[in-house]
PDB file of C-alpha atoms and ligand atoms in Angstrom:
ATOM      1  CA  MET A   1     -88.535  -6.155  22.640  1.00 98.00           C
ATOM      2  CA  LYS A   2     -86.961  -2.827  23.559  1.00 98.00           C
ATOM      3  CA  LEU A   3     -89.404  -0.018  24.245  1.00 98.00           C
ATOM      4  CA  PHE A   4     -88.413   3.443  23.063  1.00 98.00           C
ATOM      5  CA  LEU A   5     -90.404   6.626  23.606  1.00 98.00           C
ATOM      6  CA  ASP A   6     -91.232   8.643  20.514  1.00 98.00           C
ATOM      7  CA  THR A   7     -91.259  12.191  21.864  1.00 98.00           C
ATOM      8  CA  ALA A   8     -89.071  15.224  22.571  1.00 98.00           C
ATOM      9  CA  GLU A   9     -91.161  16.444  25.519  1.00 98.00           C
ATOM     10  CA  ILE A  10     -88.669  16.569  28.409  1.00 98.00           C
ATOM     11  CA  ARG A  11     -91.337  16.767  31.131  1.00 98.00           C
ATOM     12  CA  VAL A  12     -93.013  13.594  29.832  1.00 98.00           C
ATOM     13  CA  LEU A  13     -89.681  11.821  29.340  1.00 98.00           C
ATOM     14  CA  ARG A  14     -88.595  12.665  32.881  1.00 98.00           C
ATOM     15  CA  GLU A  15     -91.850  11.250  34.238  1.00 98.00           C
ATOM     16  CA  LEU A  16     -91.696   8.055  32.194  1.00 98.00           C
ATOM     17  CA  ALA A  17     -88.003   7.481  32.937  1.00 97.00           C
ATOM     18  CA  GLU A  18     -89.186   6.646  36.468  1.00 97.00           C
ATOM     19  CA  THR A  19     -91.002   3.539  35.187  1.00 97.00           C
ATOM     20  CA  GLY A  20     -87.627   1.910  34.525  1.00 97.00           C
ATOM     21  CA  LEU A  21     -89.174   0.339  31.407  1.00 98.00           C
ATOM     22  CA  ILE A  22     -87.785   2.664  28.759  1.00 98.00           C
ATOM     23  CA  ASP A  23     -84.837   1.482  26.671  1.00 98.00           C
ATOM     24  CA  GLY A  24     -84.325   4.552  24.506  1.00 98.00           C
ATOM     25  CA  VAL A  25     -85.868   7.612  22.842  1.00 98.00           C
ATOM     26  CA  THR A  26     -86.523   8.679  19.267  1.00 98.00           C
ATOM     27  CA  THR A  27     -87.084  12.205  18.030  1.00 98.00           C
ATOM     28  CA  ASN A  28     -87.654  13.686  14.602  1.00 98.00           C
ATOM     29  CA  PRO A  29     -87.834  17.264  13.267  1.00 98.00           C
ATOM     30  CA  SER A  30     -91.623  17.376  13.732  1.00 98.00           C
ATOM     31  CA  LEU A  31     -91.364  16.290  17.375  1.00 98.00           C
ATOM     32  CA  ILE A  32     -88.620  18.871  18.014  1.00 98.00           C
ATOM     33  CA  ALA A  33     -90.777  21.582  16.416  1.00 98.00           C
ATOM     34  CA  LYS A  34     -93.733  20.481  18.574  1.00 98.00           C
ATOM     35  CA  SER A  35     -91.594  20.733  21.744  1.00 97.00           C
ATOM     36  CA  GLY A  36     -90.735  24.342  20.869  1.00 97.00           C
ATOM     37  CA  ARG A  37     -87.271  23.861  22.359  1.00 97.00           C
ATOM     38  CA  ASP A  38     -83.672  24.075  21.142  1.00 98.00           C
ATOM     39  CA  PHE A  39     -82.738  20.865  19.300  1.00 98.00           C
ATOM     40  CA  LEU A  40     -79.177  20.310  20.542  1.00 98.00           C
ATOM     41  CA  ALA A  41     -80.000  21.225  24.152  1.00 98.00           C
ATOM     42  CA  THR A  42     -83.023  18.898  24.087  1.00 98.00           C
ATOM     43  CA  ILE A  43     -80.991  15.942  22.816  1.00 98.00           C
ATOM     44  CA  ALA A  44     -78.324  16.586  25.469  1.00 98.00           C
ATOM     45  CA  GLU A  45     -80.993  16.675  28.168  1.00 98.00           C
ATOM     46  CA  ILE A  46     -82.629  13.453  26.940  1.00 98.00           C
ATOM     47  CA  CYS A  47     -79.213  11.778  26.910  1.00 98.00           C
ATOM     48  CA  GLU A  48     -78.849  12.585  30.605  1.00 98.00           C
ATOM     49  CA  LEU A  49     -82.197  10.991  31.386  1.00 97.00           C
ATOM     50  CA  PHE A  50     -81.672   7.718  29.488  1.00 98.00           C
ATOM     51  CA  GLU A  51     -78.694   5.433  28.997  1.00 97.00           C
ATOM     52  CA  GLY A  52     -80.130   3.732  25.890  1.00 98.00           C
ATOM     53  CA  PRO A  53     -80.033   5.028  22.299  1.00 98.00           C
ATOM     54  CA  VAL A  54     -81.369   8.545  21.732  1.00 98.00           C
ATOM     55  CA  SER A  55     -82.166   9.189  18.069  1.00 98.00           C
ATOM     56  CA  ALA A  56     -81.474  12.675  16.703  1.00 98.00           C
ATOM     57  CA  GLU A  57     -82.199  13.397  13.052  1.00 98.00           C
ATOM     58  CA  VAL A  58     -80.073  15.304  10.560  1.00 98.00           C
ATOM     59  CA  ALA A  59     -81.749  18.158   8.686  1.00 98.00           C
ATOM     60  CA  ALA A  60     -79.708  18.357   5.469  1.00 98.00           C
ATOM     61  CA  SER A  61     -80.222  16.188   2.398  1.00 98.00           C
ATOM     62  CA  ASP A  62     -76.716  16.174   0.847  1.00 98.00           C
ATOM     63  CA  PHE A  63     -73.977  13.793   1.971  1.00 98.00           C
ATOM     64  CA  GLU A  64     -71.365  16.339   3.076  1.00 98.00           C
ATOM     65  CA  THR A  65     -73.736  18.360   5.253  1.00 98.00           C
ATOM     66  CA  MET A  66     -75.512  15.311   6.652  1.00 98.00           C
ATOM     67  CA  LEU A  67     -72.143  13.870   7.643  1.00 98.00           C
ATOM     68  CA  LYS A  68     -71.114  17.083   9.431  1.00 98.00           C
ATOM     69  CA  GLU A  69     -74.497  17.316  11.161  1.00 98.00           C
ATOM     70  CA  GLY A  70     -74.288  13.653  12.127  1.00 98.00           C
ATOM     71  CA  GLU A  71     -70.831  14.114  13.614  1.00 98.00           C
ATOM     72  CA  LYS A  72     -72.051  17.097  15.626  1.00 98.00           C
ATOM     73  CA  LEU A  73     -75.050  15.162  16.922  1.00 98.00           C
ATOM     74  CA  ALA A  74     -72.931  12.100  17.731  1.00 98.00           C
ATOM     75  CA  ALA A  75     -70.547  14.301  19.748  1.00 98.00           C
ATOM     76  CA  ILE A  76     -73.359  15.116  22.206  1.00 98.00           C
ATOM     77  CA  ALA A  77     -73.094  11.645  23.791  1.00 98.00           C
ATOM     78  CA  ASP A  78     -71.927   8.142  22.946  1.00 98.00           C
ATOM     79  CA  HIS A  79     -75.506   6.853  22.983  1.00 98.00           C
ATOM     80  CA  VAL A  80     -76.821   9.241  20.337  1.00 98.00           C
ATOM     81  CA  ALA A  81     -78.090   7.353  17.290  1.00 98.00           C
ATOM     82  CA  VAL A  82     -77.891   9.673  14.297  1.00 98.00           C
ATOM     83  CA  LYS A  83     -81.056   9.466  12.230  1.00 98.00           C
ATOM     84  CA  VAL A  84     -80.654   9.717   8.469  1.00 98.00           C
ATOM     85  CA  PRO A  85     -83.332   9.400   5.792  1.00 98.00           C
ATOM     86  CA  LEU A  86     -83.570   6.399   3.533  1.00 98.00           C
ATOM     87  CA  THR A  87     -82.152   8.099   0.459  1.00 98.00           C
ATOM     88  CA  ARG A  88     -79.020   7.449  -1.552  1.00 98.00           C
ATOM     89  CA  GLU A  89     -77.240  10.285   0.241  1.00 98.00           C
ATOM     90  CA  GLY A  90     -78.671   9.202   3.573  1.00 98.00           C
ATOM     91  CA  LEU A  91     -77.307   5.676   3.207  1.00 98.00           C
ATOM     92  CA  ARG A  92     -73.945   7.025   2.129  1.00 98.00           C
ATOM     93  CA  THR A  93     -73.931   9.086   5.298  1.00 98.00           C
ATOM     94  CA  CYS A  94     -75.016   6.017   7.265  1.00 99.00           C
ATOM     95  CA  ALA A  95     -72.053   4.003   5.989  1.00 98.00           C
ATOM     96  CA  ALA A  96     -69.585   6.832   6.714  1.00 98.00           C
ATOM     97  CA  LEU A  97     -70.879   7.332  10.269  1.00 98.00           C
ATOM     98  CA  ALA A  98     -71.064   3.581  10.943  1.00 98.00           C
ATOM     99  CA  ASP A  99     -67.417   3.310   9.848  1.00 98.00           C
ATOM    100  CA  LYS A 100     -66.554   5.820  12.572  1.00 98.00           C
ATOM    101  CA  GLY A 101     -68.392   3.702  15.141  1.00 98.00           C
ATOM    102  CA  VAL A 102     -71.459   5.968  15.321  1.00 98.00           C
ATOM    103  CA  MET A 103     -74.899   4.346  15.779  1.00 98.00           C
ATOM    104  CA  VAL A 104     -77.199   5.191  12.872  1.00 99.00           C
ATOM    105  CA  ASN A 105     -80.985   4.911  12.722  1.00 99.00           C
ATOM    106  CA  VAL A 106     -82.191   4.905   9.107  1.00 99.00           C
ATOM    107  CA  THR A 107     -85.630   6.451   9.040  1.00 98.00           C
ATOM    108  CA  LEU A 108     -88.589   6.756   6.655  1.00 98.00           C
ATOM    109  CA  CYS A 109     -88.389   3.118   5.559  1.00 98.00           C
ATOM    110  CA  PHE A 110     -91.398   1.853   3.610  1.00 98.00           C
ATOM    111  CA  SER A 111     -90.125  -1.256   1.808  1.00 98.00           C
ATOM    112  CA  VAL A 112     -88.096  -4.425   2.301  1.00 98.00           C
ATOM    113  CA  ASN A 113     -85.617  -3.359  -0.358  1.00 98.00           C
ATOM    114  CA  GLN A 114     -84.974  -0.096   1.476  1.00 98.00           C
ATOM    115  CA  ALA A 115     -84.396  -2.064   4.688  1.00 98.00           C
ATOM    116  CA  LEU A 116     -81.997  -4.379   2.858  1.00 98.00           C
ATOM    117  CA  LEU A 117     -79.948  -1.390   1.684  1.00 98.00           C
ATOM    118  CA  ALA A 118     -79.880   0.119   5.179  1.00 99.00           C
ATOM    119  CA  ALA A 119     -78.523  -3.123   6.627  1.00 98.00           C
ATOM    120  CA  LYS A 120     -75.855  -3.233   3.914  1.00 98.00           C
ATOM    121  CA  ALA A 121     -74.943   0.362   4.834  1.00 98.00           C
ATOM    122  CA  GLY A 122     -74.254  -0.715   8.423  1.00 98.00           C
ATOM    123  CA  ALA A 123     -77.305   0.830  10.102  1.00 99.00           C
ATOM    124  CA  SER A 124     -77.729   0.026  13.783  1.00 99.00           C
ATOM    125  CA  PHE A 125     -81.508   0.524  13.421  1.00 99.00           C
ATOM    126  CA  ILE A 126     -83.999   0.494  10.569  1.00 99.00           C
ATOM    127  CA  SER A 127     -87.245   2.397  11.187  1.00 98.00           C
ATOM    128  CA  PRO A 128     -90.163   1.070   9.121  1.00 98.00           C
ATOM    129  CA  PHE A 129     -93.167   3.413   9.529  1.00 98.00           C
ATOM    130  CA  VAL A 130     -96.094   1.129  10.335  1.00 98.00           C
ATOM    131  CA  GLY A 131     -98.818   3.734  10.931  1.00 98.00           C
ATOM    132  CA  ARG A 132     -98.076   5.800   7.855  1.00 98.00           C
ATOM    133  CA  LEU A 133     -98.331   2.658   5.693  1.00 98.00           C
ATOM    134  CA  ASP A 134    -101.644   1.746   7.358  1.00 98.00           C
ATOM    135  CA  ASP A 135    -102.838   5.302   6.611  1.00 98.00           C
ATOM    136  CA  GLN A 136    -102.313   4.540   2.915  1.00 98.00           C
ATOM    137  CA  GLY A 137    -104.382   1.359   3.127  1.00 98.00           C
ATOM    138  CA  ALA A 138    -101.269  -0.868   3.139  1.00 98.00           C
ATOM    139  CA  ASP A 139    -100.408  -3.419   5.856  1.00 98.00           C
ATOM    140  CA  GLY A 140     -97.639  -1.731   7.862  1.00 98.00           C
ATOM    141  CA  MET A 141     -97.090  -4.719  10.127  1.00 98.00           C
ATOM    142  CA  GLN A 142     -96.465  -7.027   7.161  1.00 98.00           C
ATOM    143  CA  LEU A 143     -93.435  -4.874   6.391  1.00 98.00           C
ATOM    144  CA  ILE A 144     -92.077  -5.571   9.890  1.00 98.00           C
ATOM    145  CA  ARG A 145     -92.582  -9.325   9.367  1.00 98.00           C
ATOM    146  CA  ASP A 146     -90.931  -9.233   5.956  1.00 98.00           C
ATOM    147  CA  ILE A 147     -87.902  -7.248   7.126  1.00 98.00           C
ATOM    148  CA  ARG A 148     -87.523  -9.606  10.104  1.00 98.00           C
ATOM    149  CA  GLU A 149     -87.456 -12.562   7.713  1.00 98.00           C
ATOM    150  CA  VAL A 150     -84.914 -10.992   5.360  1.00 98.00           C
ATOM    151  CA  TYR A 151     -82.630  -9.850   8.188  1.00 98.00           C
ATOM    152  CA  ASP A 152     -82.783 -13.327   9.738  1.00 98.00           C
ATOM    153  CA  ASN A 153     -82.048 -14.960   6.371  1.00 98.00           C
ATOM    154  CA  TYR A 154     -78.715 -13.174   6.255  1.00 98.00           C
ATOM    155  CA  ALA A 155     -78.052 -12.654   9.969  1.00 98.00           C
ATOM    156  CA  PHE A 156     -77.927  -8.866   9.566  1.00 98.00           C
ATOM    157  CA  GLY A 157     -77.208  -7.144  12.882  1.00 98.00           C
ATOM    158  CA  THR A 158     -79.413  -4.129  12.108  1.00 98.00           C
ATOM    159  CA  GLU A 159     -82.222  -3.877  14.668  1.00 99.00           C
ATOM    160  CA  VAL A 160     -85.807  -3.597  13.409  1.00 99.00           C
ATOM    161  CA  LEU A 161     -87.319  -0.558  15.121  1.00 99.00           C
ATOM    162  CA  ALA A 162     -91.072  -0.450  14.514  1.00 99.00           C
ATOM    163  CA  ALA A 163     -91.934   3.256  14.150  1.00 98.00           C
ATOM    164  CA  SER A 164     -95.026   5.338  13.502  1.00 98.00           C
ATOM    165  CA  ILE A 165     -96.817   3.303  16.160  1.00 98.00           C
ATOM    166  CA  ARG A 166    -100.380   4.463  16.708  1.00 98.00           C
ATOM    167  CA  ASN A 167    -101.927   2.066  19.231  1.00 98.00           C
ATOM    168  CA  GLY A 168    -101.448  -0.872  21.552  1.00 98.00           C
ATOM    169  CA  ALA A 169    -102.297  -3.380  18.833  1.00 98.00           C
ATOM    170  CA  HIS A 170     -99.308  -2.085  16.861  1.00 98.00           C
ATOM    171  CA  VAL A 171     -97.044  -2.691  19.874  1.00 98.00           C
ATOM    172  CA  ARG A 172     -98.405  -6.210  20.391  1.00 98.00           C
ATOM    173  CA  ASP A 173     -98.152  -7.102  16.715  1.00 98.00           C
ATOM    174  CA  ALA A 174     -94.626  -5.684  16.432  1.00 98.00           C
ATOM    175  CA  ALA A 175     -93.602  -7.884  19.368  1.00 98.00           C
ATOM    176  CA  LEU A 176     -95.278 -10.920  17.773  1.00 98.00           C
ATOM    177  CA  ALA A 177     -93.526 -10.134  14.483  1.00 98.00           C
ATOM    178  CA  GLY A 178     -90.149 -10.172  16.243  1.00 98.00           C
ATOM    179  CA  ALA A 179     -89.315  -6.462  15.980  1.00 98.00           C
ATOM    180  CA  ASP A 180     -86.236  -5.729  18.098  1.00 98.00           C
ATOM    181  CA  CYS A 181     -87.679  -2.424  19.295  1.00 98.00           C
ATOM    182  CA  ALA A 182     -90.789  -0.286  18.981  1.00 98.00           C
ATOM    183  CA  THR A 183     -90.851   3.458  19.427  1.00 98.00           C
ATOM    184  CA  ILE A 184     -94.048   4.484  21.127  1.00 98.00           C
ATOM    185  CA  PRO A 185     -95.805   7.812  21.665  1.00 98.00           C
ATOM    186  CA  PRO A 186     -96.340   8.493  25.415  1.00 98.00           C
ATOM    187  CA  ASN A 187    -100.151   8.151  25.210  1.00 98.00           C
ATOM    188  CA  VAL A 188     -99.822   4.692  23.630  1.00 98.00           C
ATOM    189  CA  PHE A 189     -97.251   3.713  26.282  1.00 98.00           C
ATOM    190  CA  ALA A 190     -99.753   4.662  29.013  1.00 97.00           C
ATOM    191  CA  ASP A 191    -102.397   2.469  27.349  1.00 97.00           C
ATOM    192  CA  LEU A 192    -100.124  -0.593  27.512  1.00 98.00           C
ATOM    193  CA  TYR A 193    -100.799  -0.883  31.253  1.00 98.00           C
ATOM    194  CA  GLN A 194    -104.549  -0.872  30.813  1.00 97.00           C
ATOM    195  CA  HIS A 195    -107.012  -3.758  31.000  1.00 97.00           C
ATOM    196  CA  PRO A 196    -110.568  -3.481  32.358  1.00 98.00           C
ATOM    197  CA  LEU A 197    -110.230  -6.826  34.154  1.00 98.00           C
ATOM    198  CA  THR A 198    -107.176  -5.505  36.029  1.00 98.00           C
ATOM    199  CA  ASP A 199    -109.255  -2.541  37.254  1.00 98.00           C
ATOM    200  CA  LYS A 200    -112.203  -4.760  38.143  1.00 98.00           C
ATOM    201  CA  GLY A 201    -109.976  -7.311  39.915  1.00 98.00           C
ATOM    202  CA  LEU A 202    -108.285  -4.580  41.932  1.00 98.00           C
ATOM    203  CA  GLU A 203    -111.630  -3.171  43.016  1.00 98.00           C
ATOM    204  CA  ILE A 204    -112.725  -6.588  44.300  1.00 98.00           C
ATOM    205  CA  PHE A 205    -109.420  -7.245  46.081  1.00 98.00           C
ATOM    206  CA  ALA A 206    -109.512  -3.790  47.713  1.00 98.00           C
ATOM    207  CA  ARG A 207    -113.090  -4.338  48.951  1.00 98.00           C
ATOM    208  CA  ASP A 208    -112.352  -7.842  50.292  1.00 98.00           C
ATOM    209  CA  TRP A 209    -109.123  -6.699  51.930  1.00 98.00           C
ATOM    210  CA  ALA A 210    -110.896  -3.815  53.665  1.00 98.00           C
ATOM    211  CA  ALA A 211    -113.441  -6.335  55.024  1.00 98.00           C
ATOM    212  CA  THR A 212    -110.617  -8.238  56.790  1.00 98.00           C
ATOM    213  CA  GLY A 213    -109.790  -5.123  58.809  1.00 98.00           C
ATOM    214  CA  GLN A 214    -106.093  -6.044  58.544  1.00 98.00           C
ATOM    215  CA  LYS A 215    -103.051  -3.913  57.624  1.00 98.00           C
ATOM    216  CA  ILE A 216     -99.718  -4.941  56.155  1.00 98.00           C
ATOM    217  CA  LEU A 217     -97.866  -1.844  57.418  1.00 97.00           C
TER     218      LEU A 217
HETATM  219  C1  LIG B   1     -89.762   7.780  14.835  1.00 54.76           C
HETATM  220  O1  LIG B   1     -88.614   7.469  14.709  1.00 54.76           O
HETATM  221  C2  LIG B   1     -90.579   8.282  13.723  1.00 54.76           C
HETATM  222  O2  LIG B   1     -90.108   9.503  13.274  1.00 54.76           O
HETATM  223  C3  LIG B   1     -92.011   8.389  14.212  1.00 54.76           C
HETATM  224  O3  LIG B   1     -92.362   7.164  14.827  1.00 54.76           O
HETATM  225  C4  LIG B   1     -92.993   8.764  13.130  1.00 54.76           C
HETATM  226  O4  LIG B   1     -94.290   8.693  13.660  1.00 54.76           O
HETATM  227  P1  LIG B   1     -95.541   9.373  12.927  1.00 54.76           P
HETATM  228  O5  LIG B   1     -95.794   8.661  11.649  1.00 54.76           O
HETATM  229  O6  LIG B   1     -96.675   9.196  13.904  1.00 54.76           O
HETATM  230  O7  LIG B   1     -95.195  10.815  12.718  1.00 54.76           O
END
């Protein structure tokens, strides 16, 4: 499963790029607002840090403007994935951009039927929002499983990008459900390394190694 970071914080992205484990980045208007930085400059900077897809979202809601915005965003770098909302106009924009060879990430997906339409529109990625469904008392991860099944039934090439990830269990379950990618907030990414038995084991090894009085270097 590809691991994307769900943030527009350049300092954090620069730090986590060093792990070598990050396959791409997603942003949205809320994350850009939170960063307090210029949108286009931020996307350009993220594109220099990562070779994988960098999602940048359009702001308009009508086809003509979304298309122009999408073209402008796509011109920043070849690995920009233009994010469009799962609306009629958004999917029209998706199809037009996909026809021009632009990667499109269709966002705000909450149902299998929406995901089916996005695949038909030539989306490179579909972003089902797991956490926001859970917040409503629904089973967000079931949507990932269902979309996986439908996409496999018809061999759609659209990648399932589990979004609105809130914790490590979401990452694990998305991987078990066969999601192609998950986009993860930095704090959740940091948690993926953690296990108390790793810490405990390390403590014991360090103590026993010190008792040998040896050095490797
Ligand atoms: C990413 O593409 C989505 O915009 C993001 O994962 C949404 O996450 P949230 O529901 O925590 O805002």
